[in-house]
Amino acid sequence: MRPQSDVVAGGAAPVIELSGDGRTRGRTHGEEAGNLIATSMERWRDRIEQLTGRSSDDHVARFLGASRLIDAVRVGSPDLHDEVLGIAEASGQPLDDVFAYNFMDEEWRYAGVSAIGCSVVGIEGESGVILGQNMDLPASMDGSQVLLHIREGDDPEQFVASAAGMIGVLGINRDGVGCCVNTLAQLPSALEGMPVAFLIREVLRRRTRAEAGAYLRSVHHASGQNYAIADRRGIDSYECSAAGVSARPIAGPNLVHTNHPLWTAGSAELAARPDELELSGTRSRYNYLSVAVPQIRDAAELETVFASRDSGVCVTPRPPRMSKTFCGALFEMGQDETRARFALGQPGVVEWISVPWSGPA
């Protein structure tokens, strides 16, 4: 098994410039990050074998054979389907493996993996809206961070944080629509419907949060997931699963969401189940952020909160929970401009970087 990196050097994660149609974008990604993709997917295969006791080839064949996820993407998002084809072609990785790697949340459900994490925060103020999160992923993925800078046709320009070989895990577009997500493993899943990574990218093609919300309501979801969608006018949040979509019922100036449902029907009963919730630390993170967020005055203070290890918001792997904060993101949607900052590794360990848009809006 390959050794796992403990620290990602600040600024070391590559920024990959993507443009053109889906196949072209994927090939560019695969070419520029080919070595990183190879290393990352080897770690992914090792992790599968550790968790399942089967070869990764056997696990992927069973997973894809039992699902209709590729068909759902081919029909529902053909351009992103082609982007995955391009990544596999240019990186030299098996196509089935690259699809399974991009079906991250869905493969977790199939393998019975739990307690990954993620903490999402939204703040509405007089000068605009802040949306941010810590994205927690398996510790084996640390070191694979990339930032995708996407310019495609008539769609808005986008910055998307991702792992090498994946199409995205969170992001923001030039029109000021930001998308942060956190897994809700207690909600129903299915081996059909649209996978999370593809939903994120489709949301970022929308120019308002209303359009993004309408899109999320229009599709069948494969995994339980919360999607926090913000623009300069406010914040919406949708708890989505194979059973449907539940929108945040009451608008408010602050949003805090971790890894248990808050407004899906039956959420109180789900939250009473102690095993997975306690392992992921979702309630302790939620309680900490619910107190801390109302006191935050600006994005710089939120950076400090996201670096907090004592609170569990910045995750360090400890058995049996071998997950780690993979990246942090802070999006500021003001009346005149949209600003995006990323920590492509653990906040407090790596530096936050500000990303420039390509030119005047």
CSV table of C-alpha atoms in Angstrom, one decimal:
chain,number,residue,atom,x,y,z
A,1,MET,CA,0.0,0.0,0.0
A,2,ARG,CA,1.2,3.5,-0.8
A,3,PRO,CA,2.1,5.8,2.1
A,4,GLN,CA,-0.4,8.5,2.8
A,5,SER,CA,0.7,12.2,2.8
A,6,ASP,CA,0.1,14.0,6.1
A,7,VAL,CA,0.3,17.5,4.8
A,8,VAL,CA,-0.4,19.2,1.5
A,9,ALA,CA,1.9,22.1,1.0
A,10,GLY,CA,0.1,25.4,0.6
A,11,GLY,CA,-0.3,26.4,-3.0
A,12,ALA,CA,0.9,23.0,-4.2
A,13,ALA,CA,-2.5,21.8,-5.6
A,14,PRO,CA,-2.7,22.5,-9.3
A,15,VAL,CA,-5.2,24.8,-11.0
A,16,ILE,CA,-6.4,23.1,-14.2
A,17,GLU,CA,-7.8,25.4,-17.0
A,18,LEU,CA,-10.7,23.7,-18.7
A,19,SER,CA,-12.6,24.9,-21.8
A,20,GLY,CA,-14.4,23.5,-24.8
A,21,ASP,CA,-16.9,20.6,-24.9
A,22,GLY,CA,-17.0,17.8,-22.4
A,23,ARG,CA,-14.6,15.4,-24.1
A,24,THR,CA,-12.1,18.2,-24.6
A,25,ARG,CA,-12.3,19.3,-20.9
A,26,GLY,CA,-11.9,15.8,-19.7
A,27,ARG,CA,-8.8,15.2,-21.9
A,28,THR,CA,-7.2,18.3,-20.6
A,29,HIS,CA,-7.9,17.3,-17.1
A,30,GLY,CA,-6.5,13.8,-17.7
A,31,GLU,CA,-3.4,15.0,-19.5
A,32,GLU,CA,-2.5,17.7,-17.0
A,33,ALA,CA,-3.1,15.6,-13.9
A,34,GLY,CA,-2.3,12.2,-15.2
A,35,ASN,CA,0.3,11.3,-12.6
A,36,LEU,CA,-1.7,12.6,-9.8
A,37,ILE,CA,-4.8,10.7,-11.0
A,38,ALA,CA,-2.8,7.5,-11.2
A,39,THR,CA,-1.5,7.9,-7.6
A,40,SER,CA,-4.9,8.9,-6.3
A,41,MET,CA,-6.8,6.1,-7.9
A,42,GLU,CA,-4.2,3.5,-6.7
A,43,ARG,CA,-4.9,4.7,-3.1
A,44,TRP,CA,-8.7,4.5,-3.8
A,45,ARG,CA,-8.3,0.9,-5.0
A,46,ASP,CA,-6.3,0.1,-1.9
A,47,ARG,CA,-9.0,1.6,0.3
A,48,ILE,CA,-11.7,-0.4,-1.4
A,49,GLU,CA,-9.8,-3.6,-0.9
A,50,GLN,CA,-9.3,-2.8,2.8
A,51,LEU,CA,-13.0,-2.0,3.4
A,52,THR,CA,-14.6,-4.7,1.3
A,53,GLY,CA,-12.1,-7.6,1.4
A,54,ARG,CA,-12.5,-7.9,-2.4
A,55,SER,CA,-10.4,-6.8,-5.3
A,56,SER,CA,-11.2,-3.3,-6.5
A,57,ASP,CA,-11.9,-4.8,-10.0
A,58,ASP,CA,-14.5,-7.1,-8.5
A,59,HIS,CA,-16.1,-4.4,-6.4
A,60,VAL,CA,-16.3,-1.9,-9.2
A,61,ALA,CA,-17.9,-4.5,-11.5
A,62,ARG,CA,-20.4,-5.4,-8.9
A,63,PHE,CA,-21.2,-1.8,-8.1
A,64,LEU,CA,-21.7,-0.6,-11.7
A,65,GLY,CA,-23.4,-3.9,-12.6
A,66,ALA,CA,-26.0,-3.3,-9.9
A,67,SER,CA,-26.6,0.3,-10.8
A,68,ARG,CA,-27.9,2.5,-13.6
A,69,LEU,CA,-25.9,5.5,-12.7
A,70,ILE,CA,-23.9,5.7,-16.0
A,71,ASP,CA,-27.2,5.6,-17.9
A,72,ALA,CA,-28.6,8.4,-15.7
A,73,VAL,CA,-25.6,10.6,-16.4
A,74,ARG,CA,-25.6,9.8,-20.1
A,75,VAL,CA,-29.2,10.9,-20.4
A,76,GLY,CA,-29.3,13.7,-17.8
A,77,SER,CA,-25.9,15.3,-18.3
A,78,PRO,CA,-24.3,14.0,-21.6
A,79,ASP,CA,-21.7,16.7,-21.6
A,80,LEU,CA,-20.4,15.7,-18.2
A,81,HIS,CA,-20.6,12.1,-19.2
A,82,ASP,CA,-18.3,12.9,-22.0
A,83,GLU,CA,-16.0,14.8,-19.6
A,84,VAL,CA,-15.5,11.5,-17.7
A,85,LEU,CA,-14.8,9.7,-20.9
A,86,GLY,CA,-12.1,12.3,-21.7
A,87,ILE,CA,-10.5,12.0,-18.2
A,88,ALA,CA,-10.2,8.2,-18.6
A,89,GLU,CA,-8.8,8.4,-22.2
A,90,ALA,CA,-6.1,11.0,-21.4
A,91,SER,CA,-5.1,9.6,-18.0
A,92,GLY,CA,-5.0,6.0,-19.2
A,93,GLN,CA,-7.2,4.8,-16.3
A,94,PRO,CA,-10.0,2.1,-16.9
A,95,LEU,CA,-13.2,3.9,-17.8
A,96,ASP,CA,-15.3,1.9,-15.3
A,97,ASP,CA,-12.9,2.9,-12.5
A,98,VAL,CA,-13.1,6.5,-13.4
A,99,PHE,CA,-16.9,6.4,-13.4
A,100,ALA,CA,-17.0,4.6,-10.1
A,101,TYR,CA,-14.5,7.2,-8.7
A,102,ASN,CA,-16.8,10.0,-9.8
A,103,PHE,CA,-19.8,8.2,-8.2
A,104,MET,CA,-18.1,8.8,-4.8
A,105,ASP,CA,-21.2,9.2,-2.6
A,106,GLU,CA,-23.0,6.5,-4.4
A,107,GLU,CA,-20.1,4.0,-4.0
A,108,TRP,CA,-19.9,4.8,-0.3
A,109,ARG,CA,-23.6,3.9,0.0
A,110,TYR,CA,-23.0,0.6,-1.9
A,111,ALA,CA,-20.0,-0.3,0.2
A,112,GLY,CA,-21.7,0.7,3.4
A,113,VAL,CA,-19.1,3.4,4.2
A,114,SER,CA,-20.3,6.0,6.7
A,115,ALA,CA,-19.2,8.8,9.0
A,116,ILE,CA,-17.3,10.9,6.4
A,117,GLY,CA,-18.4,14.4,7.4
A,118,CYS,CA,-18.6,18.0,6.0
A,119,SER,CA,-19.7,21.2,7.7
A,120,VAL,CA,-21.6,24.0,5.7
A,121,VAL,CA,-22.2,27.6,6.8
A,122,GLY,CA,-24.1,30.4,5.2
A,123,ILE,CA,-24.3,34.0,6.5
A,124,GLU,CA,-26.5,36.8,5.1
A,125,GLY,CA,-25.5,40.3,5.8
A,126,GLU,CA,-26.0,43.9,4.7
A,127,SER,CA,-23.1,43.7,2.2
A,128,GLY,CA,-24.1,40.4,0.7
A,129,VAL,CA,-23.9,36.6,1.4
A,130,ILE,CA,-21.1,34.3,2.6
A,131,LEU,CA,-21.3,30.6,1.9
A,132,GLY,CA,-18.5,28.2,2.9
A,133,GLN,CA,-17.7,24.7,4.1
A,134,ASN,CA,-15.1,22.3,5.2
A,135,MET,CA,-15.2,19.2,2.9
A,136,ASP,CA,-14.3,16.1,4.8
A,137,LEU,CA,-13.3,13.0,2.7
A,138,PRO,CA,-11.3,9.8,3.3
A,139,ALA,CA,-7.8,10.5,4.5
A,140,SER,CA,-6.5,8.5,1.6
A,141,MET,CA,-7.6,11.3,-0.8
A,142,ASP,CA,-5.4,13.9,0.8
A,143,GLY,CA,-2.8,15.1,-1.6
A,144,SER,CA,-5.1,14.7,-4.7
A,145,GLN,CA,-6.6,18.2,-4.4
A,146,VAL,CA,-7.0,20.2,-7.7
A,147,LEU,CA,-8.9,23.3,-8.6
A,148,LEU,CA,-10.8,23.3,-11.9
A,149,HIS,CA,-11.2,26.7,-13.7
A,150,ILE,CA,-13.9,26.1,-16.2
A,151,ARG,CA,-15.0,28.2,-19.1
A,152,GLU,CA,-17.4,26.5,-21.4
A,153,GLY,CA,-19.6,28.1,-24.1
A,154,ASP,CA,-22.5,30.1,-22.8
A,155,ASP,CA,-22.3,28.7,-19.3
A,156,PRO,CA,-20.9,31.0,-16.5
A,157,GLU,CA,-17.3,30.8,-15.6
A,158,GLN,CA,-16.7,28.5,-12.7
A,159,PHE,CA,-14.1,27.5,-10.0
A,160,VAL,CA,-14.6,24.0,-8.8
A,161,ALA,CA,-12.6,22.2,-6.1
A,162,SER,CA,-12.0,18.6,-6.8
A,163,ALA,CA,-9.8,15.5,-6.5
A,164,ALA,CA,-7.7,14.7,-9.5
A,165,GLY,CA,-9.8,12.5,-11.8
A,166,MET,CA,-13.1,13.8,-10.4
A,167,ILE,CA,-15.4,16.4,-12.0
A,168,GLY,CA,-16.0,18.3,-8.7
A,169,VAL,CA,-16.9,18.4,-5.1
A,170,LEU,CA,-18.0,22.0,-4.6
A,171,GLY,CA,-17.8,25.3,-6.4
A,172,ILE,CA,-19.0,28.8,-7.4
A,173,ASN,CA,-19.7,30.5,-10.7
A,174,ARG,CA,-19.0,34.0,-12.0
A,175,ASP,CA,-22.7,35.0,-11.7
A,176,GLY,CA,-22.4,34.5,-7.9
A,177,VAL,CA,-24.1,31.1,-7.5
A,178,GLY,CA,-22.2,29.0,-5.0
A,179,CYS,CA,-22.8,25.3,-4.2
A,180,CYS,CA,-21.7,23.6,-1.0
A,181,VAL,CA,-22.7,20.0,0.0
A,182,ASN,CA,-22.8,17.6,2.9
A,183,THR,CA,-23.7,14.0,2.9
A,184,LEU,CA,-26.8,12.7,4.6
A,185,ALA,CA,-26.2,9.0,4.7
A,186,GLN,CA,-29.4,8.4,6.8
A,187,LEU,CA,-31.6,9.4,3.9
A,188,PRO,CA,-32.7,6.9,1.2
A,189,SER,CA,-30.4,6.2,-1.6
A,190,ALA,CA,-30.8,4.3,-4.9
A,191,LEU,CA,-28.6,2.8,-7.6
A,192,GLU,CA,-30.2,4.9,-10.2
A,193,GLY,CA,-30.7,8.7,-10.5
A,194,MET,CA,-28.3,11.5,-10.8
A,195,PRO,CA,-25.0,11.2,-8.7
A,196,VAL,CA,-23.9,14.0,-6.4
A,197,ALA,CA,-20.8,15.2,-8.4
A,198,PHE,CA,-22.8,15.6,-11.6
A,199,LEU,CA,-25.5,17.5,-9.7
A,200,ILE,CA,-23.0,19.9,-8.3
A,201,ARG,CA,-21.6,20.7,-11.8
A,202,GLU,CA,-25.1,21.1,-13.2
A,203,VAL,CA,-26.1,23.5,-10.4
A,204,LEU,CA,-23.1,25.6,-11.2
A,205,ARG,CA,-24.3,26.0,-14.8
A,206,ARG,CA,-27.3,27.9,-13.5
A,207,ARG,CA,-27.2,31.7,-13.2
A,208,THR,CA,-29.5,32.2,-10.1
A,209,ARG,CA,-30.1,30.2,-7.0
A,210,ALA,CA,-33.8,30.0,-8.1
A,211,GLU,CA,-32.8,28.2,-11.3
A,212,ALA,CA,-30.5,25.9,-9.3
A,213,GLY,CA,-33.2,25.0,-6.9
A,214,ALA,CA,-35.6,24.3,-9.7
A,215,TYR,CA,-33.1,22.0,-11.3
A,216,LEU,CA,-32.6,20.1,-8.0
A,217,ARG,CA,-36.3,19.6,-7.7
A,218,SER,CA,-36.6,18.4,-11.3
A,219,VAL,CA,-34.3,15.4,-11.1
A,220,HIS,CA,-34.2,12.0,-9.3
A,221,HIS,CA,-31.4,11.8,-6.7
A,222,ALA,CA,-29.3,8.8,-6.2
A,223,SER,CA,-27.8,9.8,-2.7
A,224,GLY,CA,-28.9,11.6,0.4
A,225,GLN,CA,-27.2,15.0,0.3
A,226,ASN,CA,-27.7,18.5,1.4
A,227,TYR,CA,-27.2,21.2,-1.2
A,228,ALA,CA,-26.6,24.7,0.1
A,229,ILE,CA,-27.1,27.2,-2.8
A,230,ALA,CA,-26.4,30.9,-2.4
A,231,ASP,CA,-26.3,34.0,-4.5
A,232,ARG,CA,-26.0,37.6,-3.5
A,233,ARG,CA,-29.7,37.7,-2.5
A,234,GLY,CA,-29.8,34.8,-0.1
A,235,ILE,CA,-29.3,31.2,0.8
A,236,ASP,CA,-31.4,28.1,0.1
A,237,SER,CA,-30.8,24.6,1.3
A,238,TYR,CA,-32.2,21.4,0.0
A,239,GLU,CA,-32.1,18.0,1.7
A,240,CYS,CA,-32.3,15.6,-1.3
A,241,SER,CA,-32.5,11.8,-1.5
A,242,ALA,CA,-34.0,9.0,-3.5
A,243,ALA,CA,-37.3,9.7,-1.7
A,244,GLY,CA,-37.5,13.4,-2.9
A,245,VAL,CA,-36.4,16.9,-2.0
A,246,SER,CA,-37.1,18.9,1.2
A,247,ALA,CA,-36.3,22.6,1.0
A,248,ARG,CA,-35.3,24.7,4.0
A,249,PRO,CA,-38.7,25.7,5.4
A,250,ILE,CA,-37.8,29.0,7.0
A,251,ALA,CA,-35.5,31.6,5.6
A,252,GLY,CA,-33.0,33.1,8.0
A,253,PRO,CA,-29.8,35.0,8.1
A,254,ASN,CA,-27.7,32.0,9.1
A,255,LEU,CA,-27.4,28.5,7.8
A,256,VAL,CA,-25.6,25.7,9.6
A,257,HIS,CA,-25.7,22.1,8.3
A,258,THR,CA,-23.6,19.1,9.1
A,259,ASN,CA,-24.4,15.4,8.5
A,260,HIS,CA,-27.9,14.8,9.9
A,261,PRO,CA,-31.2,16.0,8.2
A,262,LEU,CA,-32.9,19.0,9.8
A,263,TRP,CA,-36.2,19.3,7.9
A,264,THR,CA,-36.8,16.1,6.0
A,265,ALA,CA,-39.9,14.3,7.2
A,266,GLY,CA,-38.9,12.0,10.0
A,267,SER,CA,-35.6,13.8,10.7
A,268,ALA,CA,-36.1,13.8,14.4
A,269,GLU,CA,-36.3,10.0,14.4
A,270,LEU,CA,-33.2,9.7,12.2
A,271,ALA,CA,-31.3,12.1,14.4
A,272,ALA,CA,-32.0,9.9,17.4
A,273,ARG,CA,-30.0,7.0,16.0
A,274,PRO,CA,-26.7,7.3,17.8
A,275,ASP,CA,-24.2,5.1,16.0
A,276,GLU,CA,-23.3,6.8,12.8
A,277,LEU,CA,-24.1,10.3,14.1
A,278,GLU,CA,-21.8,10.0,17.0
A,279,LEU,CA,-19.0,8.6,14.9
A,280,SER,CA,-19.2,11.4,12.4
A,281,GLY,CA,-19.4,14.1,15.1
A,282,THR,CA,-22.2,15.7,13.3
A,283,ARG,CA,-24.2,16.9,16.3
A,284,SER,CA,-21.1,18.3,18.1
A,285,ARG,CA,-20.1,20.2,15.0
A,286,TYR,CA,-23.6,21.5,14.5
A,287,ASN,CA,-23.8,22.7,18.1
A,288,TYR,CA,-20.5,24.4,17.9
A,289,LEU,CA,-21.2,26.2,14.6
A,290,SER,CA,-24.7,27.2,15.8
A,291,VAL,CA,-23.1,29.2,18.6
A,292,ALA,CA,-20.1,30.4,16.6
A,293,VAL,CA,-21.7,31.5,13.4
A,294,PRO,CA,-24.0,34.3,14.7
A,295,GLN,CA,-20.9,36.0,16.1
A,296,ILE,CA,-19.0,36.0,12.8
A,297,ARG,CA,-18.6,39.4,11.2
A,298,ASP,CA,-16.6,38.6,8.1
A,299,ALA,CA,-15.1,35.8,6.0
A,300,ALA,CA,-11.7,36.1,7.8
A,301,GLU,CA,-13.3,35.1,11.0
A,302,LEU,CA,-15.0,32.1,9.3
A,303,GLU,CA,-11.6,31.0,8.1
A,304,THR,CA,-10.6,30.8,11.8
A,305,VAL,CA,-13.6,28.7,12.6
A,306,PHE,CA,-12.9,26.3,9.7
A,307,ALA,CA,-9.4,25.8,11.1
A,308,SER,CA,-10.7,24.8,14.5
A,309,ARG,CA,-9.6,21.2,15.4
A,310,ASP,CA,-10.8,21.2,19.0
A,311,SER,CA,-14.4,21.7,17.8
A,312,GLY,CA,-14.1,18.9,15.3
A,313,VAL,CA,-14.9,21.3,12.4
A,314,CYS,CA,-11.4,20.7,10.9
A,315,VAL,CA,-11.2,16.9,10.9
A,316,THR,CA,-8.0,14.9,11.7
A,317,PRO,CA,-8.2,11.2,11.1
A,318,ARG,CA,-8.6,9.1,14.3
A,319,PRO,CA,-9.6,5.5,14.4
A,320,PRO,CA,-12.2,4.4,13.6
A,321,ARG,CA,-13.1,7.6,11.7
A,322,MET,CA,-10.4,7.8,9.1
A,323,SER,CA,-11.6,10.9,7.4
A,324,LYS,CA,-9.9,14.3,7.1
A,325,THR,CA,-10.8,17.8,6.0
A,326,PHE,CA,-9.9,17.7,2.3
A,327,CYS,CA,-10.5,21.4,1.5
A,328,GLY,CA,-12.2,24.5,2.7
A,329,ALA,CA,-14.1,27.0,0.6
A,330,LEU,CA,-15.4,30.6,1.2
A,331,PHE,CA,-17.6,32.3,-1.3
A,332,GLU,CA,-18.5,36.0,-0.8
A,333,MET,CA,-21.4,37.2,-3.1
A,334,GLY,CA,-21.5,41.0,-2.8
A,335,GLN,CA,-23.6,43.4,-4.7
A,336,ASP,CA,-20.8,44.3,-7.1
A,337,GLU,CA,-18.5,41.3,-7.2
A,338,THR,CA,-18.1,37.6,-6.3
A,339,ARG,CA,-15.0,36.5,-4.4
A,340,ALA,CA,-13.8,32.9,-3.9
A,341,ARG,CA,-11.2,31.6,-1.6
A,342,PHE,CA,-10.0,28.0,-1.2
A,343,ALA,CA,-7.9,26.0,1.2
A,344,LEU,CA,-6.8,23.0,-0.8
A,345,GLY,CA,-6.1,20.9,2.2
A,346,GLN,CA,-6.8,21.4,5.9
A,347,PRO,CA,-7.5,25.0,6.8
A,348,GLY,CA,-4.8,26.1,9.3
A,349,VAL,CA,-2.3,23.8,7.6
A,350,VAL,CA,-2.4,25.1,4.1
A,351,GLU,CA,-2.8,28.7,3.0
A,352,TRP,CA,-6.1,30.1,1.7
A,353,ILE,CA,-5.8,31.3,-1.9
A,354,SER,CA,-8.0,33.9,-3.7
A,355,VAL,CA,-8.8,33.0,-7.3
A,356,PRO,CA,-9.1,35.6,-10.0
A,357,TRP,CA,-11.9,35.6,-12.6
A,358,SER,CA,-10.7,35.8,-16.2
A,359,GLY,CA,-11.7,39.4,-16.8
A,360,PRO,CA,-14.5,41.9,-16.3
A,361,ALA,CA,-17.9,40.5,-15.8
